[in-house]
Coordinates of C-alpha atoms in Angstrom, one line a residue:
X156 CA 18.0 7.0 -1.1
X157 CA 19.5 6.1 -4.6
X158 CA 17.3 7.3 -7.4
X159 CA 16.7 3.7 -8.6
X160 CA 15.2 2.8 -5.2
X161 CA 13.2 6.1 -5.3
X162 CA 11.8 5.1 -8.7
X163 CA 10.8 1.7 -7.3
X164 CA 9.2 3.2 -4.2
X165 CA 7.2 5.7 -6.2
X166 CA 5.9 3.1 -8.6
X167 CA 5.0 0.8 -5.9
X168 CA 3.1 3.3 -3.8
X169 CA 1.5 5.4 -6.5
X170 CA -2.2 4.5 -6.5
X171 CA -2.7 6.4 -9.8
X172 CA -0.9 3.3 -11.0
X173 CA -0.9 -11.3 -14.7
X174 CA -3.4 -13.3 -16.2
X175 CA -3.7 -15.1 -19.4
X176 CA -6.1 -12.7 -21.1
X177 CA -7.7 -12.6 -24.5
X178 CA -8.4 -9.4 -26.3
X179 CA -11.7 -8.7 -28.1
X180 CA -13.0 -11.8 -29.8
X181 CA -14.8 -11.7 -33.0
X182 CA -16.5 -15.0 -32.2
X183 CA -20.2 -14.7 -31.3
X184 CA -20.8 -16.0 -27.8
X185 CA -24.1 -17.3 -28.9
X186 CA -26.2 -18.7 -26.0
X187 CA -23.3 -19.0 -23.7
X188 CA -24.2 -18.1 -20.1
X189 CA -21.3 -16.0 -19.0
X190 CA -22.3 -16.2 -15.4
X191 CA -21.7 -19.9 -15.5
X192 CA -18.1 -19.7 -16.9
X193 CA -15.3 -21.4 -15.0
X194 CA -12.2 -19.4 -14.1
X195 CA -8.9 -21.2 -14.7
X196 CA -6.6 -19.9 -12.0
X197 CA -2.9 -20.2 -12.5
X198 CA 0.3 -18.7 -11.1
X199 CA 0.6 -15.1 -12.3
X200 CA 3.1 -14.2 -15.0
X201 CA 5.1 -11.0 -15.1
X202 CA 3.0 -7.9 -15.7
X203 CA 2.7 -6.9 -19.4
X204 CA 4.1 -3.6 -20.6
X205 CA 0.6 -2.2 -20.6
X206 CA 0.3 -3.1 -16.9
X207 CA 3.7 -1.4 -16.1
X208 CA 6.1 -4.3 -16.6
X209 CA 8.4 -5.8 -13.9
X210 CA 8.6 -9.2 -12.3
X211 CA 5.9 -11.7 -11.5
X212 CA 4.4 -11.0 -8.0
X213 CA 6.4 -12.6 -5.1
X214 CA 4.7 -15.2 -3.0
X215 CA 2.6 -14.1 -0.1
X216 CA 4.2 -14.0 3.4
X217 CA 2.7 -17.4 4.1
X218 CA 4.2 -18.8 0.9
X219 CA 1.0 -19.0 -1.1
X220 CA 1.2 -17.8 -4.7
X221 CA -0.8 -15.1 -6.3
X222 CA -3.2 -16.6 -8.8
X223 CA -4.4 -15.1 -12.1
X224 CA -7.3 -15.9 -14.5
X225 CA -9.3 -14.4 -17.3
X226 CA -13.1 -13.7 -17.1
X227 CA -15.0 -13.3 -20.4
X228 CA -17.3 -10.4 -20.5
X229 CA -19.5 -8.9 -23.2
X230 CA -17.7 -6.2 -25.3
X231 CA -21.0 -4.3 -25.5
X232 CA -23.3 -4.8 -22.5
X233 CA -26.2 -3.6 -24.8
X234 CA -25.5 -6.7 -26.9
X235 CA -24.5 -9.3 -24.2
X236 CA -24.6 -12.2 -26.7
X237 CA -22.2 -10.5 -29.1
X238 CA -18.4 -10.2 -29.1
X239 CA -16.5 -10.6 -25.8
X240 CA -13.3 -9.4 -24.2
X241 CA -11.2 -10.8 -21.4
X242 CA -11.0 -9.2 -18.0
X243 CA -7.7 -9.9 -16.2
X244 CA -8.2 -11.0 -12.5
X245 CA -5.8 -11.7 -9.6
X246 CA -6.5 -13.2 -6.2
X247 CA -4.9 -14.3 -3.0
X248 CA -7.1 -16.9 -1.4
X249 CA -8.2 -16.4 2.2
X250 CA -5.6 -17.4 4.8
X251 CA -7.8 -18.1 7.8
X252 CA -10.3 -20.7 8.9
X253 CA -12.3 -21.8 5.9
X254 CA -15.4 -21.9 8.1
X255 CA -15.1 -18.1 8.7
X256 CA -14.5 -17.1 5.1
X257 CA -16.9 -14.4 4.1
X258 CA -16.3 -14.4 0.4
X259 CA -14.3 -12.3 -2.1
X260 CA -13.2 -8.7 -1.4
X261 CA -12.9 -6.9 -4.7
X262 CA -10.4 -4.0 -4.9
X263 CA -10.2 -1.1 -7.4
X264 CA -7.3 1.2 -6.7
X265 CA -8.3 4.1 -9.0
X266 CA -7.0 6.0 -11.9
X267 CA -9.1 5.5 -13.8
X268 CA -6.6 3.4 -15.7
X269 CA -4.7 1.7 -12.9
X270 CA -3.9 -2.0 -13.2
X271 CA -5.4 -3.9 -10.2
X272 CA -3.5 -7.0 -11.3
X273 CA -0.2 -5.1 -10.7
X274 CA -1.3 -3.0 -7.7
X275 CA -2.9 -5.5 -5.4
X276 CA 0.3 -7.6 -4.9
X277 CA 2.3 -4.4 -4.2
X278 CA 0.0 -3.6 -1.3
X279 CA -0.8 -7.2 -0.4
X280 CA 0.8 -7.1 3.1
X281 CA -1.3 -4.0 4.0
X282 CA -4.4 -6.1 3.7
X283 CA -3.2 -9.2 5.6
X284 CA -5.9 -8.7 8.2
X285 CA -8.7 -8.6 5.6
X286 CA -7.3 -11.7 3.9
X287 CA -8.1 -13.8 7.1
X288 CA -11.7 -13.8 6.0
X289 CA -11.7 -12.9 2.3
X290 CA -10.2 -13.9 -0.9
X291 CA -8.5 -10.7 -2.0
X292 CA -9.4 -10.0 -5.6
X293 CA -8.6 -7.2 -8.1
X294 CA -8.7 -6.8 -11.8
X295 CA -7.7 -4.7 -14.8
X296 CA -10.9 -2.9 -15.8
X297 CA -11.8 -3.0 -19.5
X298 CA -9.4 -0.8 -21.5
X299 CA -6.7 -1.2 -18.9
X300 CA -3.6 -3.3 -18.9
X301 CA -4.3 -6.8 -20.2
X302 CA -8.1 -6.3 -20.3
X303 CA -7.9 -5.2 -23.9
X304 CA -5.9 -2.2 -22.9
X305 CA -6.3 1.0 -24.9
X306 CA -3.4 1.8 -27.2
X307 CA -2.7 5.3 -28.5
X308 CA 0.8 6.6 -29.3
X309 CA 4.0 4.6 -29.1
X310 CA 6.7 5.2 -26.5
X311 CA 8.7 7.7 -28.5
X312 CA 5.6 9.7 -29.3
X313 CA 4.6 9.6 -25.6
X314 CA 8.0 10.9 -24.6
X315 CA 7.4 13.9 -26.9
X316 CA 3.8 14.3 -25.8
X317 CA 4.8 14.6 -22.1
X318 CA 7.7 17.0 -22.9
X319 CA 5.4 19.5 -24.6
X320 CA 4.3 22.8 -22.9
X321 CA 1.0 22.0 -21.3
X322 CA 0.4 25.6 -20.1
X323 CA 0.6 27.7 -23.3
X324 CA 1.5 31.4 -22.9
X325 CA 0.7 32.5 -26.5
X326 CA -1.1 31.6 -29.6
X327 CA 1.7 29.5 -31.1
X328 CA 2.1 27.4 -27.9
X329 CA -1.7 27.0 -27.7
X330 CA -1.9 25.8 -31.3
X331 CA 0.9 23.3 -30.7
X332 CA -0.8 21.9 -27.6
X333 CA -4.1 21.6 -29.4
X334 CA -2.5 19.9 -32.4
X335 CA -0.7 17.4 -30.3
X336 CA -3.8 16.6 -28.3
X337 CA -5.7 16.1 -31.5
X338 CA -3.0 13.7 -32.8
X339 CA -3.0 11.8 -29.6
X340 CA -6.8 11.4 -29.6
X341 CA -6.7 10.3 -33.3
X342 CA -4.1 7.7 -32.5
X343 CA -6.4 6.3 -29.7
X344 CA -9.2 6.0 -32.2
X345 CA -7.0 4.4 -34.9
X346 CA -5.5 1.8 -32.5
X347 CA -8.4 1.1 -30.2
X348 CA -11.5 2.0 -32.2
X349 CA -13.4 -1.2 -31.2
X350 CA -13.1 -0.8 -27.5
X351 CA -13.4 3.0 -27.1
X352 CA -17.2 3.2 -26.9
X353 CA -17.3 0.4 -24.3
X354 CA -15.1 1.6 -21.4
X355 CA -17.5 3.7 -19.5
X356 CA -17.7 3.3 -15.7
X357 CA -21.1 1.8 -16.1
X358 CA -19.6 -1.0 -18.3
X359 CA -16.9 -1.7 -15.6
X360 CA -19.6 -1.8 -12.9
X361 CA -21.5 -4.4 -15.0
X362 CA -18.3 -6.4 -15.3
X363 CA -18.0 -6.3 -11.5
X364 CA -21.4 -7.8 -11.1
X365 CA -20.6 -10.5 -13.5
X366 CA -17.4 -11.1 -11.6
X367 CA -19.4 -11.4 -8.4
X368 CA -21.5 -14.1 -9.9
X369 CA -18.6 -16.0 -11.5
X370 CA -16.7 -15.9 -8.2
X371 CA -19.7 -17.5 -6.5
X372 CA -20.6 -14.6 -4.2
X373 CA -24.1 -13.6 -3.3
X374 CA -23.0 -10.1 -2.3
X375 CA -20.4 -7.7 -3.7
X376 CA -17.9 -7.0 -0.9
X377 CA -15.8 -4.1 -2.1
X378 CA -12.9 -1.8 -1.3
X379 CA -12.7 1.2 -3.7
X380 CA -9.9 3.8 -3.6
X381 CA -10.0 7.2 -5.5
X382 CA -11.7 6.6 -8.8
X383 CA -12.6 3.2 -7.3
X384 CA -15.1 5.1 -5.1
X385 CA -16.8 6.5 -8.2
X386 CA -16.9 3.0 -9.7
X387 CA -18.2 1.6 -6.4
X388 CA -20.9 4.3 -6.3
X389 CA -22.0 3.5 -9.8
X390 CA -22.1 -0.2 -9.0
X391 CA -24.3 0.5 -5.9
X392 CA -26.6 2.6 -8.1
X393 CA -27.0 -0.2 -10.6
X394 CA -27.1 -3.1 -8.2
X395 CA -28.1 -1.8 -4.7
X396 CA -29.5 -5.1 -3.5
X397 CA -26.3 -7.0 -4.1
X398 CA -24.0 -4.6 -2.2
X399 CA -22.4 -6.3 0.8
X400 CA -19.8 -4.7 3.0
X401 CA -18.2 -1.8 1.0
X402 CA -15.6 0.8 1.8
X403 CA -14.8 4.0 -0.2
X404 CA -11.5 5.6 0.6
X405 CA -10.1 8.8 -1.0
X406 CA -13.5 9.8 -2.2
X407 CA -14.4 11.3 -5.6
X408 CA -17.1 13.9 -5.5
X409 CA -19.9 12.4 -7.7
X410 CA -21.8 15.6 -8.0
X411 CA -19.1 17.5 -10.0
X412 CA -18.7 18.1 -13.7
X413 CA -15.2 17.5 -15.0
X414 CA -14.5 21.2 -14.8
X415 CA -15.5 21.3 -11.2
X416 CA -13.4 18.3 -10.5
X417 CA -10.4 19.9 -12.0
X418 CA -10.9 23.1 -10.0
X419 CA -11.3 21.0 -6.9
X420 CA -8.0 19.3 -7.6
X421 CA -6.4 22.6 -8.1
X422 CA -7.5 23.6 -4.6
X423 CA -6.5 20.2 -3.2
X424 CA -3.0 20.1 -4.6
X425 CA -2.4 23.7 -3.5
X426 CA -3.5 22.8 0.0
X427 CA -1.2 19.8 0.0
X428 CA 1.7 22.1 -1.2
X429 CA 0.9 24.5 1.6
X430 CA 1.0 21.7 4.1
X431 CA 4.3 20.5 2.7
X432 CA 5.9 23.9 2.9
X433 CA 4.6 24.4 6.4
X434 CA 5.9 21.0 7.5
X435 CA 9.4 21.6 5.9
X436 CA 9.9 25.0 7.5
X437 CA 8.5 24.1 10.9
X438 CA 11.1 21.4 11.7
X439 CA 13.9 22.2 14.0
X440 CA 16.6 21.9 11.3
X441 CA 16.7 24.3 8.4
X442 CA 14.4 23.6 5.5
X443 CA 16.7 23.2 2.5
X444 CA 14.2 24.6 0.0
X445 CA 13.0 27.8 1.8
X446 CA 13.1 29.7 5.0
X447 CA 9.3 30.2 5.3
X448 CA 6.3 28.5 3.7
X449 CA 5.9 31.5 1.5
X450 CA 9.5 31.4 0.5
X451 CA 9.2 27.7 -0.4
X452 CA 6.3 28.4 -2.7
X453 CA 7.9 31.4 -4.2
X454 CA 11.1 29.6 -5.0
X455 CA 9.1 26.8 -6.7
X456 CA 7.2 29.3 -8.7
X457 CA 10.5 30.9 -9.9
X458 CA 11.9 27.5 -10.8
X459 CA 8.8 26.7 -12.9
X460 CA 9.1 30.1 -14.7
X461 CA 12.7 29.5 -15.4
X462 CA 12.0 26.0 -16.8
X463 CA 9.4 27.4 -19.1
X464 CA 12.2 29.4 -20.8
X465 CA 15.1 27.0 -20.3
X466 CA 14.6 23.3 -19.3
X467 CA 17.2 21.5 -17.1
X468 CA 18.9 18.2 -17.8
X469 CA 16.6 15.4 -16.7
X470 CA 16.7 11.7 -17.5
X471 CA 19.0 11.6 -20.5
X472 CA 18.3 12.4 -23.2
X473 CA 15.1 14.1 -22.0
X474 CA 15.0 17.5 -20.3
X475 CA 13.0 18.6 -17.3
X476 CA 10.4 21.0 -18.7
X477 CA 8.0 23.2 -16.8
X478 CA 5.2 20.6 -17.4
X479 CA 7.3 17.7 -16.2
X480 CA 8.4 19.5 -13.1
X481 CA 4.8 20.5 -12.3
X482 CA 3.7 16.9 -12.8
X483 CA 6.6 15.6 -10.6
X484 CA 5.7 18.0 -7.8
X485 CA 2.1 16.8 -8.0
X486 CA 3.1 13.2 -7.8
X487 CA 5.2 13.8 -4.7
X488 CA 2.2 15.4 -3.0
X489 CA 0.2 12.2 -3.2
X490 CA 1.8 10.9 0.0
X491 CA 3.5 12.4 2.9
X492 CA 6.0 9.6 2.5
X493 CA 7.1 11.3 -0.7
X494 CA 7.7 14.7 0.7
X495 CA 11.4 13.9 1.4
X496 CA 11.8 13.1 -2.3
X497 CA 10.1 16.4 -3.2
X498 CA 12.7 18.2 -1.1
X499 CA 15.5 16.2 -2.7
X500 CA 14.2 16.9 -6.2
X501 CA 13.8 20.6 -5.5
X502 CA 17.3 20.9 -4.0
X503 CA 18.7 19.1 -7.1
X504 CA 16.8 21.3 -9.5
X505 CA 18.0 24.5 -7.8
X506 CA 21.5 23.1 -8.5
X507 CA 20.7 22.4 -12.1
X508 CA 19.8 18.7 -12.0
X509 CA 16.3 17.8 -12.9
X510 CA 16.6 14.0 -12.6
X511 CA 14.5 13.3 -9.4
X512 CA 11.6 15.6 -10.4
X513 CA 11.6 13.9 -13.8
X514 CA 11.5 10.4 -12.2
X515 CA 8.5 11.5 -10.2
X516 CA 6.9 12.8 -13.3
X517 CA 7.6 9.5 -15.1
X518 CA 6.0 7.6 -12.3
X519 CA 2.8 9.7 -12.7
X520 CA 2.8 9.0 -16.4
X521 CA 3.5 5.3 -16.1
X522 CA 7.0 5.3 -17.7
X523 CA 9.4 2.7 -16.7
X524 CA 13.2 3.0 -16.6
X525 CA 13.6 1.2 -19.9
X526 CA 11.5 3.9 -21.6
X527 CA 8.3 1.8 -22.0
X528 CA 4.9 3.2 -20.9
X529 CA 2.1 1.4 -19.3
X530 CA -1.3 2.3 -20.7
X531 CA -2.2 4.2 -17.6
X532 CA -2.5 7.6 -19.3
X533 CA -4.3 6.4 -22.4
X534 CA -6.8 4.4 -20.4
X535 CA -7.3 7.3 -18.0
X536 CA -8.1 9.7 -20.8
X537 CA -10.3 7.1 -22.6
X538 CA -12.4 6.3 -19.6
X539 CA -12.8 9.9 -18.5
X540 CA -13.7 11.1 -22.0
X541 CA -16.2 8.2 -22.3
X542 CA -17.8 9.1 -19.0
X543 CA -17.8 13.0 -19.1
X544 CA -20.2 14.7 -21.4
X545 CA -18.5 18.1 -21.4
X546 CA -16.2 19.2 -24.3
X547 CA -14.4 22.4 -23.5
X548 CA -13.1 24.8 -26.2
X549 CA -9.8 26.5 -25.9
X550 CA -11.6 29.9 -25.6
X551 CA -13.6 28.6 -22.7
X552 CA -10.5 27.3 -20.9
X553 CA -8.8 30.7 -21.4
X554 CA -11.9 32.4 -19.8
X555 CA -11.7 30.1 -16.8
X556 CA -7.9 30.6 -16.2
X557 CA -8.4 33.4 -13.5
X558 CA -10.6 31.1 -11.4
X559 CA -8.1 28.2 -11.7
X560 CA -5.2 30.6 -10.8
X561 CA -7.1 31.8 -7.8
X562 CA -7.5 28.2 -6.7
X563 CA -3.8 27.4 -7.2
X564 CA -1.1 29.8 -8.5
X565 CA 1.1 26.7 -9.1
X566 CA -1.3 24.1 -10.5
X567 CA -4.2 26.2 -11.8
X568 CA -3.0 26.6 -15.5
X569 CA -1.9 23.0 -15.6
X570 CA -5.2 21.6 -14.6
X571 CA -7.3 24.1 -16.6
X572 CA -5.6 23.3 -19.9
X573 CA -6.0 19.6 -19.1
X574 CA -9.7 20.1 -19.8
X575 CA -9.0 20.1 -23.6
X576 CA -8.1 16.4 -23.4
X577 CA -11.6 15.3 -24.6
X578 CA -12.3 18.2 -26.9
X579 CA -11.6 16.2 -30.1
X580 CA -12.6 12.8 -28.7
X581 CA -14.2 10.3 -31.0
X582 CA -16.8 9.0 -28.6
X583 CA -19.4 11.2 -26.9
X584 CA -19.4 11.3 -23.1
X585 CA -22.1 9.7 -21.1
X586 CA -23.2 12.3 -18.5
X587 CA -22.3 15.4 -16.6
X588 CA -21.5 13.4 -13.6
X589 CA -22.2 9.8 -12.4
X590 CA -25.4 8.7 -10.7
X591 CA -24.6 7.0 -7.4
X592 CA -27.9 7.1 -5.7
X593 CA -28.4 3.7 -4.1
X594 CA -31.6 3.3 -2.2
X595 CA -31.8 -0.1 -0.6
X596 CA -28.1 -0.7 -0.5
X597 CA -26.3 -2.0 2.6
X598 CA -24.3 0.7 4.5
X599 CA -21.2 1.9 2.7
X600 CA -18.3 3.3 4.8
X601 CA -17.0 6.5 3.2
X602 CA -13.6 7.7 4.4
X603 CA -12.4 11.2 3.7
X604 CA -8.9 12.6 4.3
X605 CA -8.7 16.3 5.2
X606 CA -5.2 16.6 3.5
X607 CA -6.0 14.7 0.3
X608 CA -4.8 16.6 -2.8
X609 CA -6.3 14.5 -5.6
X610 CA -9.8 13.8 -4.1
X611 CA -10.4 16.7 -1.7
X612 CA -12.0 16.0 1.6
X613 CA -15.2 17.7 0.7
X614 CA -16.1 15.0 -1.7
X615 CA -16.7 12.5 1.0
X616 CA -19.7 14.4 2.4
X617 CA -21.0 14.8 -1.2
X618 CA -20.7 11.1 -1.8
X619 CA -22.6 10.3 1.5
X620 CA -25.4 12.7 0.5
X621 CA -25.6 11.3 -3.1
X622 CA -25.7 7.7 -2.0
X623 CA -28.9 8.5 -0.1
X624 CA -30.3 8.3 3.4
X625 CA -29.2 5.3 5.4
X626 CA -26.5 4.2 2.9
X627 CA -23.3 6.4 3.2
X628 CA -21.6 6.5 6.6
X629 CA -18.8 9.1 6.8
X630 CA -15.5 8.7 8.6
X631 CA -13.0 11.6 8.7
X632 CA -9.2 11.1 8.8
X633 CA -7.2 14.2 9.7
X634 CA -4.1 13.4 7.8
X635 CA -2.0 14.0 4.7
X636 CA -1.8 12.3 1.3
X637 CA -4.2 10.5 -1.0
X638 CA -6.3 8.0 0.9
X639 CA -6.5 7.0 4.6
X640 CA -6.3 3.2 5.1
X641 CA -2.8 2.9 3.7
X642 CA -1.6 5.7 5.9
X643 CA -1.4 3.0 8.6
X644 CA -3.5 5.1 11.0
X645 CA -4.7 2.6 13.6
X646 CA -8.0 4.4 14.1
X647 CA -8.9 4.3 10.4
X648 CA -7.8 0.7 10.0
X649 CA -9.7 -0.5 13.1
X650 CA -12.9 1.1 11.7
X651 CA -12.5 -0.3 8.2
X652 CA -11.5 -3.8 9.4
X653 CA -14.3 -3.8 12.0
X654 CA -16.8 -3.2 9.3
X655 CA -15.4 -5.5 6.6
X656 CA -14.5 -8.4 9.0
X657 CA -17.2 -8.2 11.6
X658 CA -19.9 -6.1 10.1
X659 CA -19.6 -3.3 12.8
X660 CA -20.6 0.0 11.2
X661 CA -18.8 2.9 12.9
X662 CA -20.8 5.8 14.2
X663 CA -21.4 8.3 11.4
X664 CA -19.1 11.3 11.9
X665 CA -16.3 9.3 13.5
X666 CA -13.0 11.3 13.4
X667 CA -9.5 9.7 13.3
X668 CA -6.3 11.7 13.6

């Protein structure tokens, strides 16, 4: 596949990945009842740079157009009559018999920091069955995309930021990493100071309940993926009585601190790499990147060590650094469909060409071919730092490196040093972990994938337990990649569709393979 098509495929499928939207308004909303506001739906324009750019969404298979609108929400939910911001919405109206329409089905595809306005049309055909009884709706959460998206550094600065060595080996490299992180965080504060304190997951959950009311729904019917499961859990905790039919797929463990989450991801990505290496070498033809699973992983480790000393030509004029290669490998492990691109990228890198691995890394970072970045990474850091109370010192991270390396020789250092992202953040974090206890909520279907690298399978059981007795219903998918429903597994889709469309809750402990 040509690299340009690879680029498009990765951007379309990556879940870590419009409307006429106003930013923050200095006008006081006075006595305006925001629940009574009317949405003005129009054909969607092309996505903004902050949403990832590109073309306006193509019409749906039946010829209907995607529609976009802006919902006004309080900037500060503790001062609901004060300043407002605009939340970008997108919808596809239900395609079936109007008499059988259930309501709106709200999607959040994760991140945090992913634009739902951009992502929902990319996956629209996958949800055609759900559209028969629901309006499919998604949004850019506050701080994301057109919803007053957080701005930090410019495109040129971001190029340099992502080129840096993110796994320092000595004091000088450590100082450079910490200085660059401090500069990035200061740019976020300078350029987005007004919104930074108001992008917590609890704020987004309150926006969702306002959305439910503005859309005219008595219940919140919801499909959350990855971080979207955490957002859905927080919503259920705050508004248990209005939860309708809800599905959590690729489940975040809500009981973990940010350090525990990073350590879990190290294990998850290592497990996915193990599965990739086993798959490649078990096929009848020769695996082009190694003779045995151990050989595959050893060759990757040698490549990364070489890149630490001498980067390869990447996407001109940038070079493929050790950090970019690690990032690109991680991106390819998000889906089994990407494994062939990982093989292609490794083959090229062994021959001195870093382009494909760099394209994969660019996709993870939200960089388009024209050199412009979406605000995926700034929003991700901003929301995580606003949510997570922990602030880790460099000395603490260094002390934890052995545990991270034991979890993953390849990804351990990379994920451990990522914990300094919030160290110099301007806004204090809210809590050690989210509260998702939801007594009184309707059943929530919780789908865990045994091969998920980014949200390891064990998190599904932790979410079920945290939601509380009688709420979480666990379903296991024995598969690969991040998430289950979009794997096209018929068993998973039948269970999810049966609940969302017909209210049939599958038996707890159901296993699909």
